[in-house]
XYZ file of C-alpha atoms in Angstrom:
276
model
C -0.677 -6.007 20.573
C -0.236 -6.710 24.271
C -1.634 -3.339 25.382
C -4.793 -2.952 27.442
C -7.786 -2.203 25.194
C -11.293 -0.852 25.484
C -14.037 -2.592 23.472
C -17.493 -1.250 22.644
C -20.126 -3.869 23.478
C -22.412 -2.586 20.698
C -20.199 -2.252 17.629
C -17.049 -4.114 18.803
C -14.736 -1.160 18.149
C -11.436 -1.805 19.910
C -9.148 1.001 21.071
C -5.911 0.764 23.044
C -5.766 2.673 26.294
C -2.920 4.796 24.948
C -4.847 5.594 21.772
C -7.877 6.908 23.666
C -5.738 9.725 25.050
C -4.447 10.789 21.622
C -4.987 14.500 20.910
C -8.019 15.462 18.850
C -5.964 17.817 16.681
C -2.305 18.151 15.766
C -0.236 20.696 13.935
C 2.160 19.179 11.437
C 4.811 21.371 9.826
C 4.574 19.492 6.558
C 0.980 20.671 6.049
C -0.500 24.136 6.398
C -3.911 23.034 7.761
C -4.481 21.365 11.118
C -5.038 17.592 11.184
C -7.866 15.921 13.095
C -8.004 12.453 14.637
C -10.143 10.039 12.695
C -10.942 6.505 13.870
C -12.280 5.268 10.531
C -10.995 6.810 7.304
C -13.521 4.719 5.369
C -16.444 6.619 6.946
C -15.136 9.950 5.702
C -13.884 8.807 2.311
C -16.398 6.945 0.162
C -14.093 5.916 -2.650
C -11.811 2.979 -3.337
C -8.595 4.920 -3.933
C -5.389 3.981 -2.131
C -4.358 6.445 0.575
C -0.652 6.809 1.370
C 0.754 8.171 4.611
C 2.506 11.463 3.821
C 5.478 10.694 6.061
C 6.739 7.267 4.911
C 4.335 6.721 1.999
C 2.996 3.393 3.148
C -0.647 2.451 2.582
C -3.148 3.716 5.154
C -5.725 1.097 6.139
C -9.187 2.607 5.611
C -10.586 0.554 8.508
C -8.216 1.967 11.103
C -7.410 5.315 12.647
C -5.404 8.147 11.148
C -4.854 11.866 11.258
C -6.249 13.650 8.223
C -6.748 17.201 7.050
C -9.883 18.888 8.331
C -10.571 20.472 4.956
C -13.121 18.444 2.934
C -11.235 18.965 -0.361
C -7.803 17.952 0.989
C -6.470 14.364 0.911
C -3.559 14.772 3.345
C -3.426 11.809 5.762
C -0.821 10.187 8.042
C -0.680 7.072 10.212
C -1.293 7.477 13.924
C 2.020 5.755 14.702
C 3.876 8.021 12.261
C 2.311 11.116 13.806
C 3.147 10.111 17.384
C 6.610 8.564 16.923
C 9.587 10.251 18.554
C 11.310 10.610 15.176
C 8.327 12.491 13.743
C 8.093 14.754 16.775
C 11.776 15.631 16.328
C 11.856 16.081 12.544
C 8.345 17.335 11.814
C 7.586 18.990 15.167
C 4.140 17.526 15.708
C 2.271 19.849 18.072
C -0.802 18.711 19.978
C -3.819 20.911 20.757
C -7.465 20.357 21.625
C -9.076 23.469 20.130
C -8.787 23.980 16.344
C -9.251 27.723 16.857
C -5.776 27.769 18.369
C -4.333 27.031 14.940
C -3.548 30.126 12.867
C -2.216 30.401 9.330
C 0.031 33.070 7.896
C -1.545 35.590 5.565
C 0.537 34.850 2.484
C -0.481 37.973 0.541
C 0.452 40.326 3.373
C 3.630 38.334 3.856
C 4.967 38.705 0.311
C 7.966 40.927 -0.400
C 6.254 42.321 -3.552
C 4.689 45.344 -1.787
C 8.181 46.454 -0.724
C 9.348 46.822 -4.315
C 8.413 49.395 -6.906
C 9.041 47.001 -9.705
C 10.192 47.278 -13.287
C 9.544 44.076 -15.191
C 12.003 42.845 -17.799
C 10.688 39.593 -19.229
C 10.289 37.193 -16.324
C 12.629 39.225 -14.094
C 12.045 42.195 -11.799
C 14.300 45.229 -11.090
C 14.008 47.772 -8.301
C 13.396 51.244 -9.783
C 15.773 52.928 -7.311
C 18.834 50.664 -7.290
C 20.388 47.590 -8.919
C 18.471 45.102 -6.751
C 17.423 42.282 -9.091
C 15.109 39.304 -8.636
C 13.913 36.379 -10.687
C 10.169 36.050 -11.003
C 10.043 33.064 -8.622
C 12.199 34.818 -6.017
C 9.792 37.766 -5.976
C 7.210 35.400 -4.479
C 9.432 34.605 -1.489
C 7.663 35.118 1.836
C 9.180 37.382 4.452
C 8.032 34.940 7.142
C 7.198 31.299 6.534
C 7.008 27.794 7.965
C 9.156 24.995 6.559
C 8.219 21.338 6.756
C 10.961 20.307 9.211
C 10.418 22.864 11.987
C 7.527 24.295 13.985
C 9.304 27.648 14.329
C 8.908 30.399 11.786
C 11.715 31.273 9.373
C 12.577 34.866 8.496
C 13.845 35.840 5.044
C 17.418 37.142 4.857
C 18.459 38.969 1.703
C 22.255 39.071 1.953
C 25.282 37.374 3.464
C 27.357 34.235 2.898
C 26.325 31.131 4.810
C 26.394 27.319 4.900
C 22.980 25.777 4.285
C 21.859 23.441 7.070
C 20.254 20.974 4.616
C 22.473 20.747 1.525
C 25.657 21.882 3.369
C 26.720 24.069 0.432
C 28.345 27.472 0.931
C 25.751 29.890 -0.439
C 24.974 33.567 -0.884
C 21.822 35.506 -1.691
C 18.400 34.861 -0.192
C 18.065 32.487 2.752
C 15.736 31.656 5.614
C 16.864 31.795 9.240
C 14.914 30.004 11.945
C 13.547 32.105 14.776
C 14.762 31.260 18.280
C 17.618 29.125 16.967
C 21.370 29.406 17.051
C 21.950 30.403 13.426
C 20.073 27.618 11.594
C 20.019 28.935 8.017
C 18.584 27.271 4.892
C 19.227 28.374 1.312
C 16.285 29.426 -0.835
C 16.621 26.325 -3.026
C 16.286 23.929 -0.088
C 13.596 26.046 1.551
C 11.400 25.757 -1.538
C 12.004 22.004 -1.950
C 8.976 20.268 -0.378
C 8.946 17.114 1.721
C 7.612 15.110 -1.248
C 7.689 15.889 -4.967
C 8.135 14.415 -8.438
C 11.739 14.337 -9.668
C 12.213 13.861 -13.386
C 15.104 11.814 -14.813
C 14.664 9.314 -17.642
C 11.696 8.250 -15.535
C 9.518 10.080 -13.056
C 10.372 9.410 -9.408
C 8.087 10.471 -6.585
C 10.534 11.298 -3.801
C 9.890 11.888 -0.124
C 12.247 12.782 2.709
C 12.983 9.703 4.829
C 14.643 10.488 8.155
C 15.651 6.834 8.638
C 17.194 6.174 5.221
C 20.978 5.733 5.067
C 21.336 4.453 1.479
C 24.008 5.590 -0.958
C 22.977 8.503 -3.142
C 22.062 7.531 -6.726
C 23.724 10.704 -8.023
C 27.084 10.982 -6.237
C 27.302 7.422 -4.846
C 28.125 8.668 -1.359
C 26.398 8.216 1.958
C 26.347 11.236 4.212
C 27.180 10.560 7.843
C 24.046 10.570 10.022
C 22.122 12.240 7.193
C 18.651 11.458 5.871
C 17.797 11.156 2.182
C 15.066 11.688 -0.392
C 13.952 8.249 -1.560
C 11.616 7.067 -4.304
C 8.258 5.749 -3.188
C 8.294 2.915 -5.761
C 11.953 2.032 -6.193
C 15.560 2.258 -5.046
C 16.304 5.749 -6.400
C 17.861 7.884 -3.631
C 19.113 11.473 -3.555
C 20.751 13.181 -0.597
C 19.968 16.797 0.292
C 22.957 18.110 -1.620
C 22.219 16.317 -4.898
C 18.440 16.775 -4.967
C 18.908 20.513 -5.619
C 21.505 20.165 -8.386
C 20.597 22.398 -11.365
C 19.543 20.719 -14.594
C 22.125 22.740 -16.528
C 25.350 24.428 -15.500
C 28.418 26.109 -16.959
C 32.137 25.549 -16.535
C 35.017 27.872 -17.305
C 36.659 25.188 -19.490
C 33.679 24.833 -21.836
C 31.731 27.504 -23.693
C 28.659 25.267 -23.925
C 26.169 24.610 -21.118
C 26.550 21.259 -19.361
C 23.455 19.122 -18.925
C 22.855 16.980 -15.867
C 23.149 13.381 -17.058
C 21.120 10.489 -15.625
C 22.031 6.844 -15.949
C 24.974 4.499 -15.832
C 28.326 5.840 -17.005
C 28.511 3.026 -19.572
C 25.513 4.580 -21.322
C 27.553 7.669 -22.164
C 29.916 7.044 -25.119
C 33.376 8.538 -24.628
C 35.096 10.123 -27.674
C 37.878 8.185 -29.364
C 41.401 9.413 -28.643
C 42.843 8.166 -31.960
């Protein structure tokens, strides 16, 4: 670029003036471990695999800088520009710090709601022995306090009430997570447990990630939400908005005694019954 650079006279490494002052460590809400600045990913990683940035899923050049997980067995990496962009700081709350000892992780075992319950197991479900409080097996593993990928503040588990989810915008009841130090930002349990990137199965497998800049029409409902981001496929044009990505695979309707299955594909692929 046109920025002022520093060049090493011995090895010819070139670093912009702005890049020299980048923080040594950052906290990124999408990942539970702290990330460290790395000038050459190729020095740390001695294999030929392709590394994708975990924000926009574009290839990371092994010969240039990045932020990567400090754990030797973790392959989480992001571009320097993605980590320092204003959009990332807003959506993913990138926090800078110089001492890795400042970074603390939640004790997940102590944070589980399981110790609160004297449980009676019925198949994959759990009942309280003193009242009619009932939980699915997955809901039992909900954390009382957690971090979600889009905020640096902690979220506290709420177990009752009716609310509108901030992500999917559905009116919900049951378990939810409310952000600390916010003005009522509440997320339903389904959205809270949906990660930033994941594999979504239709007729084909789609690896989706949350793109804060995407404004495409949703592949499920065909609508585009105003000023809303979407989950897009890394390798194609498959897009789901926050409301459709959490749609259940099966559902029931009062007009039909049979369960309804979520259908994928063009409407012409589904044969309509003859009326004569």
